[in-house]
Coordinates of C-alpha atoms in Angstrom, one line a residue:
M1 CA -19.6 46.3 4.7
R2 CA -18.7 46.0 8.4
T3 CA -15.3 45.9 10.0
I4 CA -14.2 42.9 12.2
K5 CA -14.6 45.2 15.2
Q6 CA -18.2 46.0 14.2
V7 CA -19.0 42.3 13.8
L8 CA -18.0 41.7 17.4
K9 CA -19.8 44.8 18.7
D10 CA -23.0 43.9 16.8
S11 CA -23.0 40.3 18.2
A12 CA -22.2 41.6 21.7
A13 CA -25.1 44.1 21.5
E14 CA -27.5 41.4 20.3
R15 CA -26.4 38.6 22.7
P16 CA -24.3 40.2 25.5
D17 CA -24.6 37.3 27.9
A18 CA -24.5 34.4 25.4
T19 CA -21.3 32.3 25.4
V20 CA -18.9 33.0 22.6
V21 CA -15.8 31.1 23.8
R22 CA -15.6 27.9 25.9
H23 CA -12.2 26.7 27.1
K24 CA -10.6 24.6 29.8
V25 CA -8.7 26.2 32.7
N26 CA -7.2 23.8 35.3
G27 CA -9.4 21.0 34.1
Q28 CA -12.7 23.0 34.2
W29 CA -14.6 24.4 31.4
V30 CA -14.9 28.2 31.5
E31 CA -17.3 30.2 29.4
V32 CA -16.7 33.7 28.1
S33 CA -19.7 35.8 27.1
Y34 CA -19.8 38.2 24.2
R35 CA -19.9 41.1 26.7
Q36 CA -16.7 39.8 28.4
L37 CA -14.9 39.3 25.1
L38 CA -15.7 42.8 24.0
M39 CA -14.5 44.2 27.3
R40 CA -11.3 42.2 27.3
A41 CA -10.6 43.2 23.7
A42 CA -11.0 46.8 24.7
Q43 CA -8.4 46.3 27.4
V44 CA -5.9 45.0 24.9
S45 CA -6.6 48.0 22.7
Q46 CA -5.9 50.3 25.6
I47 CA -2.6 48.5 26.4
L48 CA -1.5 49.0 22.8
A49 CA -2.6 52.6 22.6
D50 CA -0.8 53.4 25.9
A51 CA 2.3 51.8 24.4
G52 CA 2.2 54.2 21.5
I53 CA 0.7 51.7 18.9
R54 CA -1.1 53.6 16.2
P55 CA -3.3 52.5 13.2
G56 CA -1.2 50.6 10.7
D57 CA 1.4 49.5 13.2
R58 CA 2.1 45.7 13.3
V59 CA 1.6 43.6 16.4
A60 CA 2.7 40.0 16.5
L61 CA 0.7 37.2 18.1
Y62 CA 2.8 34.1 18.7
R63 CA 1.1 31.4 20.8
E64 CA -1.2 28.4 20.7
N65 CA -5.0 28.7 20.4
S66 CA -6.5 30.1 23.5
A67 CA -9.1 32.6 24.8
D68 CA -6.2 35.0 25.2
W69 CA -5.4 34.7 21.5
I70 CA -8.9 35.6 20.5
E71 CA -9.3 38.7 22.8
T72 CA -5.8 39.9 21.9
Y73 CA -6.5 39.7 18.1
F74 CA -9.8 41.6 18.5
G75 CA -8.0 44.2 20.7
I76 CA -5.2 44.7 18.1
I77 CA -7.4 45.2 15.1
S78 CA -10.0 47.3 16.9
I79 CA -7.7 50.4 17.0
G80 CA -6.6 50.0 13.4
A81 CA -3.4 48.1 14.2
V82 CA -2.4 45.1 12.1
A83 CA -2.3 41.6 13.7
V84 CA 0.6 39.4 12.6
P85 CA -0.4 35.8 13.7
I86 CA 2.5 33.4 13.8
D87 CA 2.4 29.7 13.7
A88 CA 3.3 28.4 17.2
K89 CA 5.1 25.5 15.7
L90 CA 7.6 27.5 13.7
Q91 CA 11.2 27.4 14.6
G92 CA 13.2 30.4 15.8
Q93 CA 14.7 31.4 12.5
E94 CA 11.3 31.3 10.7
V95 CA 9.7 33.4 13.5
A96 CA 12.7 35.8 13.3
H97 CA 12.1 36.3 9.6
I98 CA 8.4 37.1 10.1
L99 CA 9.1 39.6 13.0
M100 CA 11.8 41.3 10.9
D101 CA 9.8 41.3 7.6
S102 CA 6.6 42.6 9.3
Q103 CA 8.4 45.2 11.4
A104 CA 6.2 44.3 14.3
R105 CA 6.6 46.6 17.3
V106 CA 4.9 44.5 20.0
L107 CA 4.9 40.7 20.5
F108 CA 2.2 38.9 22.5
S109 CA 3.1 35.4 23.6
S110 CA 3.2 33.1 26.7
V111 CA 6.0 31.8 28.9
E112 CA 6.0 28.5 27.0
F113 CA 7.7 30.3 24.2
Y114 CA 10.2 32.2 26.3
R115 CA 13.3 30.3 25.3
V116 CA 12.5 30.8 21.6
I117 CA 11.8 34.5 22.2
E118 CA 15.0 34.9 24.1
R119 CA 17.0 33.6 21.2
L120 CA 14.9 35.7 18.8
M121 CA 16.0 38.9 20.4
G122 CA 19.5 38.1 19.3
H123 CA 18.4 38.6 15.7
Q124 CA 17.7 41.9 14.1
H125 CA 14.1 43.1 14.9
H126 CA 11.8 46.0 15.6
I127 CA 10.2 44.7 18.8
E128 CA 9.8 47.3 21.5
A129 CA 7.8 45.3 24.0
I130 CA 7.1 41.6 24.7
V131 CA 3.8 40.8 26.5
L132 CA 3.8 37.3 28.0
R133 CA 1.0 35.4 29.8
D134 CA 2.3 34.4 33.3
A135 CA 5.5 36.4 33.0
S136 CA 5.2 37.5 36.6
R137 CA 5.6 33.9 37.7
M138 CA 8.9 33.3 35.9
Q139 CA 11.8 32.3 38.1
P140 CA 14.3 33.7 37.8
P141 CA 12.7 36.8 36.3
P142 CA 13.6 37.6 32.6
P143 CA 16.4 40.1 32.0
P144 CA 15.1 43.7 32.0
H145 CA 16.7 44.4 28.6
L146 CA 14.2 42.1 26.9
G147 CA 11.3 44.4 27.9
I148 CA 9.0 41.6 29.0
V149 CA 5.8 42.5 30.8
D150 CA 3.0 40.4 32.3
Y151 CA -0.2 40.1 30.3
E152 CA -2.7 40.0 33.2
E153 CA -0.9 42.8 35.0
L154 CA -1.3 45.1 32.0
M155 CA -4.9 43.9 31.5
A156 CA -5.7 44.8 35.1
G157 CA -4.2 48.3 34.7
A158 CA -6.2 48.9 31.5
S159 CA -9.5 47.8 33.0
E160 CA -10.0 51.1 34.7
K161 CA -9.6 53.1 31.5
V162 CA -11.8 51.2 29.1
D163 CA -15.1 52.8 30.3
A164 CA -13.7 56.3 29.9
P165 CA -15.1 58.4 27.0
D166 CA -11.6 58.8 25.6
S167 CA -10.7 55.2 25.8
A168 CA -8.7 53.9 22.8
F169 CA -11.4 51.3 21.9
G170 CA -14.1 54.0 22.0
K171 CA -12.4 56.7 20.0
I172 CA -10.4 54.8 17.4
D173 CA -12.0 52.7 14.7
P174 CA -10.5 50.9 11.7
E175 CA -11.8 51.4 8.2
E176 CA -13.2 48.7 6.0
E177 CA -10.0 48.9 3.8
S178 CA -7.7 48.9 6.8
I179 CA -5.3 46.0 6.9
A180 CA -6.5 43.6 9.7
S181 CA -4.0 40.8 9.4
L182 CA -0.6 40.2 7.9
I183 CA -0.7 36.4 7.4
Y184 CA 2.5 34.7 6.2
T185 CA 1.9 32.0 3.7
S186 CA 2.8 28.6 5.0
G187 CA 5.7 28.3 2.6
T188 CA 5.3 25.1 0.6
T189 CA 7.5 26.7 -2.1
G190 CA 10.0 28.7 -0.1
R191 CA 10.3 31.6 2.3
P192 CA 6.9 32.9 3.5
K193 CA 5.4 36.2 2.2
G194 CA 3.0 38.4 4.2
A195 CA -0.4 38.6 2.7
M196 CA -2.1 41.9 3.6
L197 CA -5.8 41.1 4.4
T198 CA -8.3 43.9 5.1
H199 CA -11.4 44.0 7.3
R200 CA -13.4 44.0 4.1
N201 CA -11.6 40.8 2.9
F202 CA -12.4 38.8 6.0
V203 CA -15.9 40.1 6.7
S204 CA -17.1 39.7 3.1
N205 CA -15.8 36.1 3.2
A206 CA -17.5 35.2 6.5
E207 CA -20.8 36.7 5.3
A208 CA -20.6 34.8 2.0
A209 CA -19.9 31.6 4.0
M210 CA -23.0 32.2 6.2
Q211 CA -25.1 32.1 3.1
C212 CA -23.6 28.8 2.0
V213 CA -23.7 26.7 5.2
N214 CA -26.6 28.2 7.1
V215 CA -24.9 29.0 10.4
Q216 CA -27.3 29.4 13.4
R217 CA -27.0 31.1 16.8
T218 CA -27.4 27.7 18.4
D219 CA -24.3 26.3 16.6
N220 CA -21.2 25.4 18.6
F221 CA -18.0 25.3 16.5
L222 CA -15.2 23.0 17.7
L223 CA -11.9 24.8 17.3
V224 CA -9.2 22.3 16.3
L225 CA -7.1 24.1 13.7
P226 CA -4.6 26.8 14.5
L227 CA -6.0 30.3 14.4
H228 CA -2.9 31.8 12.8
H229 CA -4.2 30.1 9.6
A230 CA -6.7 32.1 7.5
F231 CA -9.0 29.0 7.1
A232 CA -9.4 28.5 10.9
F233 CA -9.6 32.3 11.5
T234 CA -12.4 33.0 9.1
A235 CA -14.4 29.7 9.3
N236 CA -13.8 28.9 13.0
L237 CA -13.7 32.3 14.6
L238 CA -15.1 35.2 12.6
L239 CA -17.9 33.1 11.0
P240 CA -19.4 31.9 14.4
V241 CA -18.9 35.4 16.0
A242 CA -20.7 37.0 13.1
A243 CA -23.6 34.5 13.6
G244 CA -23.6 35.0 17.4
A245 CA -22.7 31.3 17.9
E246 CA -20.3 29.5 20.2
I247 CA -16.7 28.3 19.8
S248 CA -15.3 25.5 21.9
L249 CA -11.5 25.1 22.1
I250 CA -10.1 21.6 22.3
E251 CA -7.2 21.1 24.8
S252 CA -5.1 19.1 22.3
L253 CA -5.6 16.6 19.5
R254 CA -5.1 13.9 22.0
T255 CA -8.1 15.0 24.0
M256 CA -10.3 15.9 21.0
G257 CA -12.7 13.0 21.4
E258 CA -13.1 13.6 25.1
N259 CA -13.6 17.4 24.5
M260 CA -16.2 16.7 21.9
A261 CA -18.2 14.5 24.2
E262 CA -18.0 17.3 26.9
T263 CA -18.8 20.3 24.7
K264 CA -21.3 18.7 22.2
P265 CA -20.3 20.7 19.1
T266 CA -22.5 21.0 16.0
V267 CA -19.9 22.1 13.5
L268 CA -16.4 20.8 12.9
I269 CA -14.0 22.7 10.7
A270 CA -11.2 20.3 9.7
V271 CA -8.4 19.5 7.4
P272 CA -8.3 16.2 5.4
L273 CA -5.6 14.7 7.6
L274 CA -7.9 14.9 10.6
L275 CA -10.8 13.4 8.7
E276 CA -8.6 10.6 7.5
K277 CA -7.6 9.7 11.0
L278 CA -11.2 9.6 12.1
D279 CA -12.1 7.6 9.0
A280 CA -9.4 5.0 9.8
R281 CA -11.0 4.6 13.3
I282 CA -14.4 4.2 11.8
Q283 CA -13.4 1.7 9.3
A284 CA -11.4 -0.3 11.9
A285 CA -14.5 -0.4 14.1
I286 CA -16.7 -1.6 11.1
D287 CA -14.1 -4.2 10.2
K288 CA -14.1 -5.6 13.7
S289 CA -17.9 -5.8 13.8
K290 CA -19.7 -8.3 11.6
V291 CA -23.0 -6.4 12.3
G292 CA -21.4 -3.1 11.3
G293 CA -20.0 -4.4 8.0
L294 CA -23.4 -6.0 7.2
L295 CA -25.2 -2.7 7.9
V296 CA -23.0 -0.8 5.5
K297 CA -23.5 -3.4 2.8
M298 CA -27.2 -3.2 3.3
G299 CA -27.1 0.6 3.0
L300 CA -27.9 1.1 6.6
G301 CA -24.8 3.0 7.4
K302 CA -26.8 5.8 9.1
I303 CA -27.2 3.5 12.1
I304 CA -23.4 3.4 12.4
A305 CA -23.2 7.1 11.8
G306 CA -25.6 7.7 14.7
K307 CA -23.3 5.8 17.0
I308 CA -20.3 7.8 15.7
I309 CA -22.1 11.1 16.2
A310 CA -23.1 10.0 19.7
K311 CA -19.4 9.5 20.6
L312 CA -18.6 13.0 19.1
G313 CA -21.1 14.7 21.5
G314 CA -24.3 13.7 19.7
R315 CA -25.0 17.0 17.9
I316 CA -22.6 17.2 14.9
R317 CA -24.6 18.4 11.9
L318 CA -21.9 19.7 9.6
I319 CA -18.2 18.9 8.9
V320 CA -16.3 21.3 6.6
S321 CA -13.0 20.2 5.1
G322 CA -10.5 22.6 3.6
A323 CA -6.8 23.7 3.3
A324 CA -5.9 20.6 1.3
P325 CA -7.6 18.1 -1.0
C326 CA -9.8 15.5 0.6
D327 CA -10.3 12.0 -0.7
P328 CA -13.5 11.9 -2.7
D329 CA -14.2 8.3 -1.6
L330 CA -14.1 9.4 2.0
L331 CA -16.6 12.2 1.3
R332 CA -18.9 9.8 -0.5
R333 CA -18.6 7.2 2.2
W334 CA -19.4 9.6 5.0
N335 CA -22.3 11.2 3.2
K336 CA -23.8 7.8 2.6
M337 CA -23.6 7.1 6.3
G338 CA -25.5 10.3 6.9
L339 CA -22.6 12.5 8.0
T340 CA -22.9 15.8 6.3
V341 CA -19.4 16.6 5.0
R342 CA -18.6 19.4 2.6
E343 CA -15.4 20.3 0.9
G344 CA -14.3 23.9 0.1
Y345 CA -11.3 25.5 -1.5
G346 CA -9.3 28.7 -1.0
L347 CA -6.0 30.2 -0.2
T348 CA -4.5 32.6 2.4
E349 CA -4.5 35.4 -0.2
T350 CA -8.3 35.3 -0.5
A351 CA -9.2 35.4 3.2
P352 CA -9.4 32.4 2.4
V353 CA -12.5 30.6 1.0
L354 CA -13.3 30.8 -2.7
T355 CA -15.6 27.8 -3.3
I356 CA -17.6 25.4 -1.3
N357 CA -19.9 22.4 -1.8
T358 CA -23.1 23.8 -0.2
L359 CA -25.7 21.9 1.7
E360 CA -28.0 22.0 -1.4
R361 CA -25.4 21.6 -4.1
N362 CA -22.7 19.0 -3.5
K363 CA -20.5 17.1 -5.9
P364 CA -17.7 15.1 -4.2
G365 CA -14.4 15.2 -6.1
T366 CA -14.9 18.9 -6.8
V367 CA -14.3 21.7 -4.4
G368 CA -17.7 23.2 -5.0
I369 CA -19.1 26.4 -6.5
A370 CA -17.9 30.0 -6.1
M371 CA -19.2 31.6 -3.0
P372 CA -21.5 34.7 -3.4
G373 CA -19.6 37.8 -4.6
I374 CA -16.6 35.8 -5.9
E375 CA -15.9 35.5 -9.6
L376 CA -13.7 32.6 -10.9
T377 CA -12.1 32.3 -14.3
I378 CA -9.8 29.8 -15.9
V379 CA -6.7 31.4 -17.4
D380 CA -5.0 30.0 -20.5
P381 CA -7.1 26.8 -20.6
N382 CA -5.8 23.8 -22.6
E383 CA -7.9 21.5 -24.9
Q384 CA -9.3 19.8 -21.8
G385 CA -10.4 23.2 -20.3
I386 CA -7.7 23.0 -17.6
G387 CA -5.9 26.2 -16.8
E388 CA -4.9 28.4 -13.9
V389 CA -7.7 29.4 -11.5
A390 CA -8.0 33.2 -11.1
A391 CA -10.3 35.0 -8.6
R392 CA -11.9 38.4 -8.2
G393 CA -13.9 39.6 -5.2
D394 CA -14.0 41.6 -2.0
N395 CA -12.1 38.8 -0.3
V396 CA -9.0 39.2 -2.5
M397 CA -5.9 40.5 -0.6
F398 CA -4.4 44.0 -1.0
G399 CA -1.0 42.5 -1.8
Y400 CA 2.1 41.2 -0.2
F401 CA 3.7 43.4 2.4
N402 CA 6.8 45.2 1.2
N403 CA 7.0 42.9 -1.8
K404 CA 5.8 44.7 -5.0
E405 CA 7.5 42.1 -7.2
A406 CA 5.6 39.2 -5.7
T407 CA 2.4 41.2 -5.7
D408 CA 2.7 42.1 -9.4
E409 CA 3.4 38.5 -10.2
I410 CA 0.3 37.2 -8.6
F411 CA -2.2 39.6 -10.2
R412 CA -3.2 39.8 -13.8
D413 CA -5.7 42.3 -15.1
G414 CA -7.0 42.8 -11.5
A415 CA -7.5 39.1 -10.9
L416 CA -5.5 37.1 -8.4
L417 CA -3.7 34.1 -9.9
T418 CA -4.1 31.2 -7.4
G419 CA -1.3 29.0 -8.8
D420 CA -3.7 26.1 -8.9
L421 CA -4.7 24.4 -12.1
G422 CA -8.3 23.3 -12.6
F423 CA -11.5 23.4 -14.6
I424 CA -15.1 24.5 -14.1
D425 CA -17.8 22.2 -15.3
D426 CA -21.2 23.1 -16.9
E427 CA -22.8 23.3 -13.5
G428 CA -20.2 25.7 -12.1
F429 CA -18.3 23.2 -9.9
L430 CA -14.6 23.7 -9.8
T431 CA -12.2 20.7 -9.9
I432 CA -8.6 21.3 -8.9
T433 CA -6.1 19.2 -10.8
G434 CA -2.8 20.3 -9.4
R435 CA -0.4 23.2 -8.7
K436 CA 1.0 25.1 -11.6
K437 CA 4.5 25.1 -10.1
N438 CA 4.2 21.3 -9.5
L439 CA 3.3 20.5 -13.0
I440 CA 5.6 18.0 -14.7
V441 CA 6.0 18.3 -18.5
N442 CA 7.7 15.3 -20.1
R443 CA 9.8 15.0 -23.2
E444 CA 6.7 14.5 -25.4
G445 CA 5.2 17.8 -24.0
K446 CA 2.5 15.9 -22.0
N447 CA 1.4 17.4 -18.7
I448 CA 1.5 15.2 -15.6
Y449 CA -0.2 16.4 -12.4
P450 CA 1.7 15.1 -9.4
E451 CA -1.4 15.2 -7.2
E452 CA -3.2 12.9 -9.5
V453 CA -0.5 10.3 -9.4
E454 CA -0.2 10.7 -5.6
S455 CA -3.9 10.0 -5.2
Y456 CA -3.5 6.6 -6.8
I457 CA -0.3 5.7 -4.8
N458 CA -1.8 6.8 -1.5
K459 CA -4.7 4.4 -1.8
S460 CA -2.3 1.6 -0.9
P461 CA -2.9 0.5 2.7
Y462 CA 0.9 0.1 3.1
I463 CA 1.8 3.6 2.0
L464 CA 1.4 6.4 4.5
E465 CA 2.1 9.3 2.1
S466 CA 4.0 10.2 -1.0
V467 CA 5.3 13.1 -3.0
V468 CA 5.6 12.9 -6.8
L469 CA 8.3 15.1 -8.4
G470 CA 9.7 15.8 -11.8
Y471 CA 13.4 15.2 -12.4
R472 CA 15.7 15.6 -15.4
D473 CA 17.7 12.6 -16.5
P474 CA 21.3 13.6 -17.1
L475 CA 21.0 12.1 -20.7
D476 CA 17.8 14.0 -21.5
K477 CA 18.1 17.4 -23.2
A478 CA 14.5 18.4 -22.5
G479 CA 11.5 17.5 -20.5
E480 CA 11.1 15.8 -17.1
R481 CA 10.5 12.3 -15.9
V482 CA 8.3 11.2 -13.0
G483 CA 9.7 10.1 -9.7
V484 CA 8.2 9.5 -6.3
I485 CA 9.3 9.5 -2.7
A486 CA 7.1 7.3 -0.5
V487 CA 6.8 6.7 3.2
P488 CA 5.6 3.3 4.4
D489 CA 2.8 2.9 6.9
Q490 CA 4.7 0.8 9.4
D491 CA 1.7 0.2 11.6
A492 CA -0.4 -1.2 8.7
I493 CA 2.6 -3.3 7.5
S494 CA 3.2 -4.8 11.0
L495 CA -0.5 -5.5 11.4
H496 CA -1.0 -7.3 8.1
K497 CA 2.5 -8.5 7.1
G498 CA 4.2 -9.1 10.4
K499 CA 7.7 -8.1 11.3
L500 CA 9.7 -7.1 8.2
T501 CA 13.2 -5.9 7.7
D502 CA 13.8 -2.5 6.2
D503 CA 14.8 -4.1 2.9
Q504 CA 11.6 -6.1 2.8
V505 CA 9.5 -3.0 3.6
E506 CA 11.2 -1.1 0.8
Q507 CA 10.5 -4.0 -1.6
L508 CA 6.9 -4.0 -0.5
V509 CA 6.5 -0.3 -1.0
R510 CA 8.0 -0.5 -4.5
S511 CA 5.7 -3.3 -5.5
E512 CA 2.7 -1.5 -4.1
I513 CA 3.5 1.7 -6.0
K514 CA 3.7 -0.3 -9.3
R515 CA 0.4 -2.1 -8.4
M516 CA -1.4 1.2 -7.6
V517 CA -0.3 3.0 -10.8
K518 CA -0.9 0.2 -13.3
D519 CA -4.3 1.6 -14.3
I520 CA -3.0 5.1 -15.2
S521 CA -1.3 6.1 -18.4
E522 CA 2.3 4.7 -18.8
Y523 CA 3.8 8.2 -19.1
K524 CA 2.4 9.2 -15.7
R525 CA 4.0 6.2 -13.9
P526 CA 7.1 6.9 -11.7
R527 CA 10.3 5.8 -13.3
K528 CA 12.2 6.2 -10.0
I529 CA 11.0 5.2 -6.6
Q530 CA 12.6 6.3 -3.4
V531 CA 11.5 5.0 0.0
Q532 CA 12.1 7.0 3.2
F533 CA 11.1 6.0 6.7
E534 CA 10.6 9.5 8.2
E535 CA 7.3 11.3 7.5
L536 CA 7.5 14.0 4.9
E537 CA 8.0 17.6 6.2
K538 CA 4.8 19.6 6.2
T539 CA 3.3 23.0 6.9
S540 CA 1.0 23.6 9.9
T541 CA -2.0 22.7 7.6
A542 CA -0.4 19.3 6.7
K543 CA 0.7 20.3 3.2
I544 CA 3.9 18.7 2.1
K545 CA 6.8 21.1 1.6
R546 CA 7.7 19.9 -1.9
Y547 CA 10.6 22.3 -2.3
R548 CA 12.4 20.3 0.4
Y549 CA 12.6 17.2 -1.8
A550 CA 14.3 16.1 -5.0
I551 CA 14.6 12.8 -6.8
D552 CA 18.1 11.1 -6.7
T553 CA 18.9 10.7 -10.4
R554 CA 21.7 8.3 -9.6
Q555 CA 19.3 5.7 -8.4
M556 CA 18.3 2.8 -10.7
D557 CA 15.0 3.1 -12.4
A558 CA 12.0 1.3 -10.8

């Protein structure tokens, strides 16, 4: 098994002048070759070695997706140090927790985050140096006691040393079992924990994925998702680098369509929220066009798909959805139109992909089959075969950093317990039914999966999103009842119902929820309905932070 460093070195040796990263600088697309990325990574390695960073030391990376992010990451892990990628959207207190918990010694960022970093330094930390892109342009200059240095100035100083025989990049190599990343879980259930992921974890996962989706050197991956997340890192960075392919970085979600037209990607790695937004545009366009609607009814949706693909650059051959459940109806609809969409499943702790619907074997509504080298089992299944999904494989993390209790809790007999409930059918396809911690058990001992109830409610055109929660009625001695917090889709309501008062909107949402759940078992239907007008709080991968919400038991039943 190779290390991440060796993966880059191999591709740079095979395709030194081929483009690996394409990004915009001052409105112009700039291409970075494999040779250039390797050289820049070596410079970062030298900077860190000169600063006294040794194998096993943690180095934090706190900024938006960029070419700098990529070269810095490769530079960190190439000398055996551990990268600590931090979500650029996290607030100061959350970042402070990660920096303190990881004991990071160096922080890489950019001037856009200076104010946050300045406040962070007031918290307890282990940071010895802060490297900022464009720090030399700051006016007034940052206070000397913060230890801020300019990224490009350091890179220029290191450029003269990387060719020397005793350069850090040349003489230090990580092992397969070396920790590459300390990735903090997105925290849907509380304070994040640092998953220790090794070079073997990531490389085994990328190489298994290559067998499932047939990545080619001619592929161009569009990078939309944040690289701090394991899904984006493995599927959108390491996988294309291992294949010798290209990666094009969008400027922002707002410019995504324009950037796709300019870069002509072939592969899009996405989360369901992004696909749902694209789907809404597609359906709106079809609804406006009599011809479009007729073509779909006649089974000629591929003609429409061709026009859609043309607007997205004309070369999209594969879309992979992950990080959260995708609507099976959307998957079926897109596949009927000739858009190849595949859903996979995994978690941060497994680097991250466990299953995928392959190009040859695809069953919408499931999350696919186990990737090569991964063994899945169902722990403590009930009479329907539903139990907790457990995983074994080279991609399974080493454990949680400095958290033996959490590590012991997540492993059983050498297998990692995912916390997800599901079943495996006769053909080997895994279906996820819900989260173990989200499971609602009512007074009769019946299991209710919140995600199932939400899937019905969210089909209403007037409901933007919902979270189904269990609650204990003050008069009940045991068991939970079902409640829901729903957010109205104000745009859809205005379009189809006109201007409504808040009370009217709330009444509409309540009636819609009752309408949407009438076909499911009575015991699964929400007894209490709460309507809120603000969107639900989410993680960076659009997962609802359930622990933030609770049903108000004082409210009247629905």
